[in-house]
XYZ file of C-alpha atoms in Angstrom:
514
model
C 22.404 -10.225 13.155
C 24.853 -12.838 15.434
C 24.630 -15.855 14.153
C 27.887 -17.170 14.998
C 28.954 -18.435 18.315
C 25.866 -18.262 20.946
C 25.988 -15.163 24.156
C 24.947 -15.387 27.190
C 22.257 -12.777 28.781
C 22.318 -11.878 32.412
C 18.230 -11.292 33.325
C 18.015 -9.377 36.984
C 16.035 -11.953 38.869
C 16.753 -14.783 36.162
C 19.496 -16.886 35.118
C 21.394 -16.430 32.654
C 20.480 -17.005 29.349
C 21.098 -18.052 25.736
C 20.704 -16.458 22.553
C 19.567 -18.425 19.893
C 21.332 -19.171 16.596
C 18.746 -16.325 15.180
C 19.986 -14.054 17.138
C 17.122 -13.129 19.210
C 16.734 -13.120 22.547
C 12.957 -13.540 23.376
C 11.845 -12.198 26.795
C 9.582 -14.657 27.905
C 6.587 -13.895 30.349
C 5.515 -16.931 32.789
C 1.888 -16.799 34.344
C 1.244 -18.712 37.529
C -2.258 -20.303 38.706
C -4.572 -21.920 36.126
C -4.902 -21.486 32.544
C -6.535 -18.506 32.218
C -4.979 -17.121 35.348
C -3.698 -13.289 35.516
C -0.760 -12.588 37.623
C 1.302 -9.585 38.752
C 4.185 -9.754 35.861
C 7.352 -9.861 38.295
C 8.086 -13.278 37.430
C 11.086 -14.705 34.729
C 12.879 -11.182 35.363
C 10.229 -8.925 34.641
C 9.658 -6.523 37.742
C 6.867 -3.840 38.194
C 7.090 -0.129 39.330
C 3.895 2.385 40.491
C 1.118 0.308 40.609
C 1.621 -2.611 40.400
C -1.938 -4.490 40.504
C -2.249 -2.849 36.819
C 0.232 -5.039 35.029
C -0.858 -8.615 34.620
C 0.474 -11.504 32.920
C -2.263 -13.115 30.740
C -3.137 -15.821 28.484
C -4.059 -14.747 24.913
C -1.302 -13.711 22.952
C -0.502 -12.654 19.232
C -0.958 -16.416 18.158
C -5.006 -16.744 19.976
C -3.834 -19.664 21.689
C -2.213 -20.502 24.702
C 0.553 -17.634 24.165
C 1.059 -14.757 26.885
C 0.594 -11.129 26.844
C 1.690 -8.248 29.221
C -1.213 -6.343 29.856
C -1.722 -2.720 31.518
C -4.778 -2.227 33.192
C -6.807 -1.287 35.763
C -10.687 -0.050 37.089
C -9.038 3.061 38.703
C -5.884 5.587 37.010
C -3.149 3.697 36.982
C 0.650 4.720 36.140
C 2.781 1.678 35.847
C 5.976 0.630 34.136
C 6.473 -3.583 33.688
C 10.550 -3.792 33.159
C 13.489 -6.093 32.519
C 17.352 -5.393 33.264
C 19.561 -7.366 30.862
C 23.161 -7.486 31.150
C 25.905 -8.945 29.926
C 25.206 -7.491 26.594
C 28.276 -6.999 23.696
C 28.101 -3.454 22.458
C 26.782 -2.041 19.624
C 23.165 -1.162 18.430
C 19.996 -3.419 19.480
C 15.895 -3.414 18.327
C 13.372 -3.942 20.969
C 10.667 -5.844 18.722
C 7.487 -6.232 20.093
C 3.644 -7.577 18.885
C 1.124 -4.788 20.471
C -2.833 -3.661 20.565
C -3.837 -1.081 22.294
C -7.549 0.379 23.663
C -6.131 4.096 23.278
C -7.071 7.385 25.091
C -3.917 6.852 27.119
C -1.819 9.967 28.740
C 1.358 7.914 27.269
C 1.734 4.331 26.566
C 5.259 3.252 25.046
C 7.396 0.795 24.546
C 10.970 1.764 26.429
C 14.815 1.305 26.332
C 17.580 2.890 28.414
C 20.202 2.551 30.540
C 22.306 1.960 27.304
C 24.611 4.952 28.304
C 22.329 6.780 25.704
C 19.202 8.471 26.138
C 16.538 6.613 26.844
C 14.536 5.826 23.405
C 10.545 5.224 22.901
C 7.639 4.291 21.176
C 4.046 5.002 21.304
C 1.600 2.415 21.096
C -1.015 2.704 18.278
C -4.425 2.708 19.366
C -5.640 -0.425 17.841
C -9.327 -1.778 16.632
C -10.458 -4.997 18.600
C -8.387 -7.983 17.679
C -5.650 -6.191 15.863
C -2.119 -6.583 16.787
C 0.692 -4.189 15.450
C 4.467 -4.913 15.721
C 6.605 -1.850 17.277
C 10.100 -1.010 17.562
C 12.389 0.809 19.261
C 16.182 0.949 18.844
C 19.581 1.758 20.995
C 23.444 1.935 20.876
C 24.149 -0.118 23.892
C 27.692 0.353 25.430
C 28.103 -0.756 29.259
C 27.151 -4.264 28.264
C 23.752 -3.375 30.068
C 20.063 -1.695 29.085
C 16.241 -1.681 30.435
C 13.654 -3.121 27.898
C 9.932 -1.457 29.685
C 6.293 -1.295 28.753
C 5.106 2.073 30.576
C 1.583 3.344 31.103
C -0.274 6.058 32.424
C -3.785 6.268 31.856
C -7.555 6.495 33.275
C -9.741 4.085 34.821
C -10.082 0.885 32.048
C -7.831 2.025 29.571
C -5.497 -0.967 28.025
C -2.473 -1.975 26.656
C -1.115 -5.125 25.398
C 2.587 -6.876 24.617
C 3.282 -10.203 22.681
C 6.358 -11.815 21.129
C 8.971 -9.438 22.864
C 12.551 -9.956 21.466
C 15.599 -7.527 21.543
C 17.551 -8.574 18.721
C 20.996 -6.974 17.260
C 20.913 -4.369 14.694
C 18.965 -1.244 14.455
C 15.553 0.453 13.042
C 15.293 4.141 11.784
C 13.752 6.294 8.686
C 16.233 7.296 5.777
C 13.488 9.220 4.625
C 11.161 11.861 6.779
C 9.735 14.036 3.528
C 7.034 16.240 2.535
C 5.653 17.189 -0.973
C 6.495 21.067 -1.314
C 5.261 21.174 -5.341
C 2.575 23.724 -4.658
C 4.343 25.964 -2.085
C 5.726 28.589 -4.973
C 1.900 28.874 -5.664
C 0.892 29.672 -2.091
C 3.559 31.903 -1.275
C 3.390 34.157 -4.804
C -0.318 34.674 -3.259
C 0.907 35.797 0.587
C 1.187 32.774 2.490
C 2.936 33.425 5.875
C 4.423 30.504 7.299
C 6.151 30.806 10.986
C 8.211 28.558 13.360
C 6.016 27.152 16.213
C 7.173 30.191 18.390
C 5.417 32.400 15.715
C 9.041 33.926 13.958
C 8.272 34.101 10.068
C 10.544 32.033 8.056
C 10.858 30.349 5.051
C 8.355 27.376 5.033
C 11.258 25.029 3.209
C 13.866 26.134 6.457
C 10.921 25.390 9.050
C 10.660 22.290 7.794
C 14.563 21.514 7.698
C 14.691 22.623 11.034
C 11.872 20.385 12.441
C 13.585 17.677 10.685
C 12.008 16.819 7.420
C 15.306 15.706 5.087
C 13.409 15.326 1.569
C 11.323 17.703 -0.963
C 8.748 15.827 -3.157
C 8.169 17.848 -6.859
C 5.312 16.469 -8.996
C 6.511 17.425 -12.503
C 3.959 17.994 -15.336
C 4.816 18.056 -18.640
C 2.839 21.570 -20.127
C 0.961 22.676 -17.603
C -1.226 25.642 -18.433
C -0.140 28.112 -16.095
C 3.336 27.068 -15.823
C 3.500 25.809 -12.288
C 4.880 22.176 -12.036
C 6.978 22.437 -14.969
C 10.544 21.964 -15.500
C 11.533 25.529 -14.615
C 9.125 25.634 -11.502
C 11.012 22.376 -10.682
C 14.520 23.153 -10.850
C 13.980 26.428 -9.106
C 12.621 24.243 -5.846
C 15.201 22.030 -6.305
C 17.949 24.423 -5.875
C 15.989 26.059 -2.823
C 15.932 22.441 -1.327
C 19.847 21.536 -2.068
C 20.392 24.711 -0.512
C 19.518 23.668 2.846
C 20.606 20.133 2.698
C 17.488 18.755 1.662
C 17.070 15.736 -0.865
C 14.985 15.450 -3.655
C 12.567 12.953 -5.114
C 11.142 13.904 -8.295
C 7.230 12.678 -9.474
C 6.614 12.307 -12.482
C 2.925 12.713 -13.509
C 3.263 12.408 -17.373
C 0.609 14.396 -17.986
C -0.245 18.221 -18.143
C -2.149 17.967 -14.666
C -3.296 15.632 -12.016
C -2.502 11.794 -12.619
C -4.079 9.616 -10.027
C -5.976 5.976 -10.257
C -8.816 8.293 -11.924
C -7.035 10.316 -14.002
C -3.836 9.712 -16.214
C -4.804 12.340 -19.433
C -1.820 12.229 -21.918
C -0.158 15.453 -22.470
C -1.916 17.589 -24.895
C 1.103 17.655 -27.094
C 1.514 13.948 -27.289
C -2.288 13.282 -27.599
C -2.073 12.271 -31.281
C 1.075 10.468 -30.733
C 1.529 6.691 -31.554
C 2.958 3.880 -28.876
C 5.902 4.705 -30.531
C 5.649 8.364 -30.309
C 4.767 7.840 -26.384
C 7.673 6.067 -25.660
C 9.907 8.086 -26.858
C 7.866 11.206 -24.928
C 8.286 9.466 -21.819
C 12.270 8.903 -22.438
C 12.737 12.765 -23.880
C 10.603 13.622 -21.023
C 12.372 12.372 -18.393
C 15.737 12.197 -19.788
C 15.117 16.303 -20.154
C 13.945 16.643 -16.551
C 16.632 14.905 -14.724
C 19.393 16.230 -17.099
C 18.716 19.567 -16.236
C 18.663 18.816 -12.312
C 21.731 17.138 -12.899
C 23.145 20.114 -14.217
C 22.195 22.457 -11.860
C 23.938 19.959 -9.303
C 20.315 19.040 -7.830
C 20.619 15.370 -8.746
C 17.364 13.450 -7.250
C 17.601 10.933 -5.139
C 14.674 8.595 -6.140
C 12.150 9.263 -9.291
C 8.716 8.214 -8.927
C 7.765 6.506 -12.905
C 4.080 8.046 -12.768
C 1.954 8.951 -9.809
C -0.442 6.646 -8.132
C -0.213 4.262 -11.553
C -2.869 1.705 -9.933
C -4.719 1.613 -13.318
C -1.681 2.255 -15.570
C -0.450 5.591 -17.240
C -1.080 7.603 -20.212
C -4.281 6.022 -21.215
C -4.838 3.653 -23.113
C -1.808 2.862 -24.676
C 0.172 2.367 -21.106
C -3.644 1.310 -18.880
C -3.385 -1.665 -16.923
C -5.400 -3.505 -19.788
C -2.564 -3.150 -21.867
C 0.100 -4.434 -20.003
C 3.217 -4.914 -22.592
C 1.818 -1.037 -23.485
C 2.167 0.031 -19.904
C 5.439 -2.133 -18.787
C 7.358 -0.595 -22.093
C 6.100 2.911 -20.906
C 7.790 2.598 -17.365
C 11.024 0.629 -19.301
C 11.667 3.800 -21.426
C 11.324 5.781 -18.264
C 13.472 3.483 -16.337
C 15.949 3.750 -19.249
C 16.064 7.409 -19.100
C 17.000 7.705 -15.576
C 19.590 5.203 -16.057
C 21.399 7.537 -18.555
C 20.629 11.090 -17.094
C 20.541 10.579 -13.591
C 22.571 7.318 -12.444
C 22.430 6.375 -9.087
C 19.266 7.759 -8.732
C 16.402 4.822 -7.479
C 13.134 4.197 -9.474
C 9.947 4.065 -6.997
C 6.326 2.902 -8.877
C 3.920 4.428 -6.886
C 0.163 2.690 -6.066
C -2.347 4.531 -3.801
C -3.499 0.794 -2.381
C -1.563 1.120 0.600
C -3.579 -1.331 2.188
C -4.869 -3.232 0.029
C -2.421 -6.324 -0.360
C -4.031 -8.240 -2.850
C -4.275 -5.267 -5.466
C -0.562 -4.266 -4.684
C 0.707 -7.980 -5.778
C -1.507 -8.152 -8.562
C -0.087 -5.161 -10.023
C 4.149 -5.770 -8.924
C 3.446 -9.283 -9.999
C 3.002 -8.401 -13.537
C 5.316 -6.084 -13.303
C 8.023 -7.941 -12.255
C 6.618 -10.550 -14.664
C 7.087 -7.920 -17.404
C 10.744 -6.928 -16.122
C 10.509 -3.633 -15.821
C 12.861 -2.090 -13.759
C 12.499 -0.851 -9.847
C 14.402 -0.427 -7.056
C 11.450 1.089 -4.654
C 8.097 0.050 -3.722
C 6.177 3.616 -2.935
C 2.263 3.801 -1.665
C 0.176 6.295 -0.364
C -1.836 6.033 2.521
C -4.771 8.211 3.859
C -6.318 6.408 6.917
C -9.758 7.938 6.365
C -10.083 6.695 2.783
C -8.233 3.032 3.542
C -8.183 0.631 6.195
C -6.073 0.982 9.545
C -2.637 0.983 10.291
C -2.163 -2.786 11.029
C -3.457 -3.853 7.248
C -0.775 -1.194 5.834
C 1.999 -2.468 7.960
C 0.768 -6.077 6.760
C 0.794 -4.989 3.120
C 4.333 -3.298 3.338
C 5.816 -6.312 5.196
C 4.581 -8.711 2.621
C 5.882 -6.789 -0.407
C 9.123 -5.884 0.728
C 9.796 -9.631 1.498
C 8.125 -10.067 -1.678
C 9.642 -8.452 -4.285
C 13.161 -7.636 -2.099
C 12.877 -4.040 -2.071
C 12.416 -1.077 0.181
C 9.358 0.366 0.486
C 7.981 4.078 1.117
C 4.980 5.502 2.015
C 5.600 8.601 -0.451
C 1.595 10.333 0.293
C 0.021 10.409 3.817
C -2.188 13.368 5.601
C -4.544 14.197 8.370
C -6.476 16.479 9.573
C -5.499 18.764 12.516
C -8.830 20.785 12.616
C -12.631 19.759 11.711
C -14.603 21.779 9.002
C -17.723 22.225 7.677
C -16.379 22.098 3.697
C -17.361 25.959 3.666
C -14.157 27.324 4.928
C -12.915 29.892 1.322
C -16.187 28.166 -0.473
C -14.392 24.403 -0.524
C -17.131 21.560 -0.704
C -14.279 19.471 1.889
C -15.938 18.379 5.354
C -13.574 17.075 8.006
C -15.278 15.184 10.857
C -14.492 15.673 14.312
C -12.563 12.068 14.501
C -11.657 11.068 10.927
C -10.133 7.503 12.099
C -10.916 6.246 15.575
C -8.436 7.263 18.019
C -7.296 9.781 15.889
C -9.376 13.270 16.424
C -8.898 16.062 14.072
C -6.426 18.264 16.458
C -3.043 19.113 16.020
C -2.383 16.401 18.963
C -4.282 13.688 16.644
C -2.608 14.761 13.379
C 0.618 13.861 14.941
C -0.229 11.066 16.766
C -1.390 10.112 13.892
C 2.078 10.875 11.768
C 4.001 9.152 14.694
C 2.517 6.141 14.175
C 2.234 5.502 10.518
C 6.007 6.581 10.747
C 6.294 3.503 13.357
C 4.846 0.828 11.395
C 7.026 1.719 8.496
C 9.969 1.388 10.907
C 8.932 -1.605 11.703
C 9.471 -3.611 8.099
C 11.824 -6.498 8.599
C 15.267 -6.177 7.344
C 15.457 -2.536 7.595
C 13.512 -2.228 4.277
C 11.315 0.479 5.283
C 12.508 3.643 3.417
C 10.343 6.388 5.078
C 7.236 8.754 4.964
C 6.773 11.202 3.124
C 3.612 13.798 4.175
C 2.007 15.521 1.053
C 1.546 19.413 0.827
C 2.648 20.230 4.358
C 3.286 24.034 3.725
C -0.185 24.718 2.162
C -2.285 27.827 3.953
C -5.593 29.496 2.897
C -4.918 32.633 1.727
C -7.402 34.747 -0.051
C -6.603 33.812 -4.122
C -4.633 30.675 -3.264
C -7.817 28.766 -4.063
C -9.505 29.130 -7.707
C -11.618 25.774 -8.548
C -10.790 26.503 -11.790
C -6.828 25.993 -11.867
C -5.544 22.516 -11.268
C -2.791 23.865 -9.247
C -4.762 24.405 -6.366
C -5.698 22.349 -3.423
C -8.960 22.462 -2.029
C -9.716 22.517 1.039
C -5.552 20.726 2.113
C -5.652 24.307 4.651
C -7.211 21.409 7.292
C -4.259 19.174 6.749
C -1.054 20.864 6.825
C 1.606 20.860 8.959
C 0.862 24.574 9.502
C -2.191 25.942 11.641
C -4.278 29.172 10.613
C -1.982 31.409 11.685
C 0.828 29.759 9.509
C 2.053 28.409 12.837
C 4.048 25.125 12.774
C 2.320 22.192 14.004
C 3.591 19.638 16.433
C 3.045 16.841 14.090
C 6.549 18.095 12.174
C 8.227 17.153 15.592
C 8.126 13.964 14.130
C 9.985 14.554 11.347
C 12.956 13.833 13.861
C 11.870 10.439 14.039
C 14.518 7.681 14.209
């Protein structure tokens, strides 16, 4: 961020102009007439390409009150693009910030910058409920001391799009993290899943992934399990098939010999008599074993999740959310142990309240209360179970600021086909549009990726860590499904990054996010 001695900004059309001590330059709309008033945007620098009756300046901004908004729209199809040449710009990289809402069905709506001497960069607009507002970003290397900030549209008859609060600012967005959760993939594949490169070649599902993009392999780790999937061997085996291609690791730990979730966190059967005491030193021989082996191997991970989706605590009762010194020394001991097997490796606590702010600071409030130590905040977030995308970017801004750490979406999925639930006997219906705007295709799913991708972006102060999409290799193969072994996922065949065929999706493009 400049902070230091004020630059000056060359607008085409506009004189030149200061930045502020923040560092942001704020591109200001002006509206002429009376309040209330729409006007073609060409005014304060802002100039208008296609057609141009579609892009008005309006009253009724971000803030309800007198503030303005760029709007796209028109009663006929409209393409338009509402611009602004800066020049005069130092070098070096720049976010385009902007406040948006969006009616959706759109051909493409983004939010645009080029002529950087780079290629031009872009995002999509969320399709937004009424009233909702969700900030976007986009970032460049600008060299040329020049660049294009846009809004472009081109869409049917009615169709909207609005901008608020635009500011290019220095410094830059992107993801560190673009993962998926490959912990049941040796399952799938001992049972003859076929996965295949969107041209239909057959490869490895790990290397299709790698080559779409994806950078990190999520392993759930159980403790016994009963058929020996998800255990330490299964585990280091994946992690050596991930290293092997470049791939980084992040290593969940479910304490527990099978599914740990808010409903579920069943001890181990072999520490089910145990005392606290006993439990505590589980969870450090546990995890100290785990990560010492990876270590060994040369597989070191690069963040550990303490428990999976620990809204309600772990390894009930003793470590429940009722028994808060119980649960915080749990997570210490674990903490401790990846201090001394794995250092440098960060320490996520993982909630499935994405959006659910309140619940999220109740919980890191006593933790932090309770000092146990963390370096990431990780949530899932399933738009058809929770609320939309602008109340999970409001809960991640709020508790990165918060408690000063990154945070990570480390579970999301959608649909890219409807079902019935009788697809291989699974009781799992998918409705045609599971979240409005958002229709069970293979174009929705990764509409849908692309923009929960965006709002994590988005967090201030570069403290969103990334997205990480959960069981993205998983196919319905005949015997891949028993009801009766935890290992299994029923009815995930409608979620994957793979179609029926085994196919590659286009929702993995994404993975080459930012």
């Amino acid at each position: 961020m400049v902070t230091a001695q004020p630059w000056r900004v060359t607008h085409a059309g506009a004189p030149s102009t200061p930045l502020p001590a923040s560092g942001a330059l704020p591109l200001a709309l002006s509206p002429s007439g009376s309040p209330g008033a729409a006007a073609p945007a060409d005014r304060s620098g802002w100039s208008v390409a296609g057609d141009c009756g579609a892009s008005l300046v309006e009253r009724g901004g971000r803030d309800g009150g007198d503030g303005l908004r760029l709007t796209h729209w028109a009663p006929s199809a409209y393409r338009v693009e509402t611009g602004r040449q800066l020049s005069g710009l130092p070098d070096g990289p720049y976010t385009l910030t902007a406040w948006a809402r969006c009616g959706g069905g759109q051909r493409a709506v983004h939010l645009v910058l080029r002529d950087h001497a780079g290629a031009e960069q872009r995002t999509d607009l969320p399709p937004t409920p009424a009233g909702e507002w969700i900030r976007v970003v986009v970032s460049a290397e600008v060299t040329g001391g020049r660049c294009t900030v846009a809004l472009g549209s081109d869409a049917e008859a009615g169709q909207w799009a609005h901008l608020s609060e635009v500011t290019l600012t220095p410094g830059t967005t992107g993801l560190a993290v673009k993962g998926g959760d490959l912990s049941s993939l040796p399952w799938n594949e001992e049972r003859g899943a076929v996965h295949r490169y969107a041209d239909g070649t057959r490869g490895d599902a790990l290397a299709v992934l790698a080559a779409a993009g994806m950078n990190l392999v999520r392993l759930k780790v159980w403790v016994h399990p009963a058929d020996g999937y998800d255990g330490t061997a299964r585990v280091l085996a994946m992690a050596r098939r991930a290293a092997a291609l470049g791939l980084g690791i992040l290593v969940d730990f479910h304490y527990s010999d099978t599914w740990a979730d808010p409903r579920n966190q069943v001890k181990p059967a072999a520490w089910s008599a145990r005392s606290y005491r006993g439990l505590l030193e589980g969870v450090h021989a546990h995890t100290y074993e785990v990560l010492s082996a990876l270590a060994a191997q040369g597989t070191p991970p690069g963040i550990v999740q303490l428990g999976n989706e620990i809204d309600a605590g772990l390894l009930w009762e003793d470590g429940s959310t009722s028994h808060w010194d119980g649960l915080a020394g749990l997570l210490t001991a674990g903490a401790r142990a990846v201090e001394a097997a794995s250092p440098g490796t960060r320490v996520a606590l993982h909630l499935a309240c994405g959006t659910d702010n309140a619940a999220t600071r109740r919980w890191f409030d006593r933790a932090v209360a309770h000092r146990v130590p963390f370096d990431v905040v990780a949530l899932s977030y399933y738009g058809y179970w929770q609320c939309g995308l602008a109340a999970l970017q409001a809960n991640l801004d709020d508790v990165a600021a918060r408690y000063g750490r990154p945070v990570l979406v480390v579970e999301t999925g959608y649909p890219h086909a409807p079902g019935d639930g009788r697809f291989l006997g699974h009781p799992v219906a998918v409705p045609a549009e599971p979240v409005a705007g958002y229709p069970a295709t293979p174009t929705g799913q990764a509409a849908h990726l692309r923009d929960v991708m965006s709002v994590v972006e988005a967090v201030p102060d570069g403290r969103g860590l990334g997205v990480v999409y959960w069981e993205p290799a998983w196919t319905a193969v005949a015997g891949s499904a028993d009801p009766a072994d935890p290992a299994t996922l029923q009815g995930w065949e409608h979620q994957a990054l793979f179609g029926p065929e085994g196919r590659l999706l286009e929702a993995a493009r994404w993975f080459r996010h930012r």
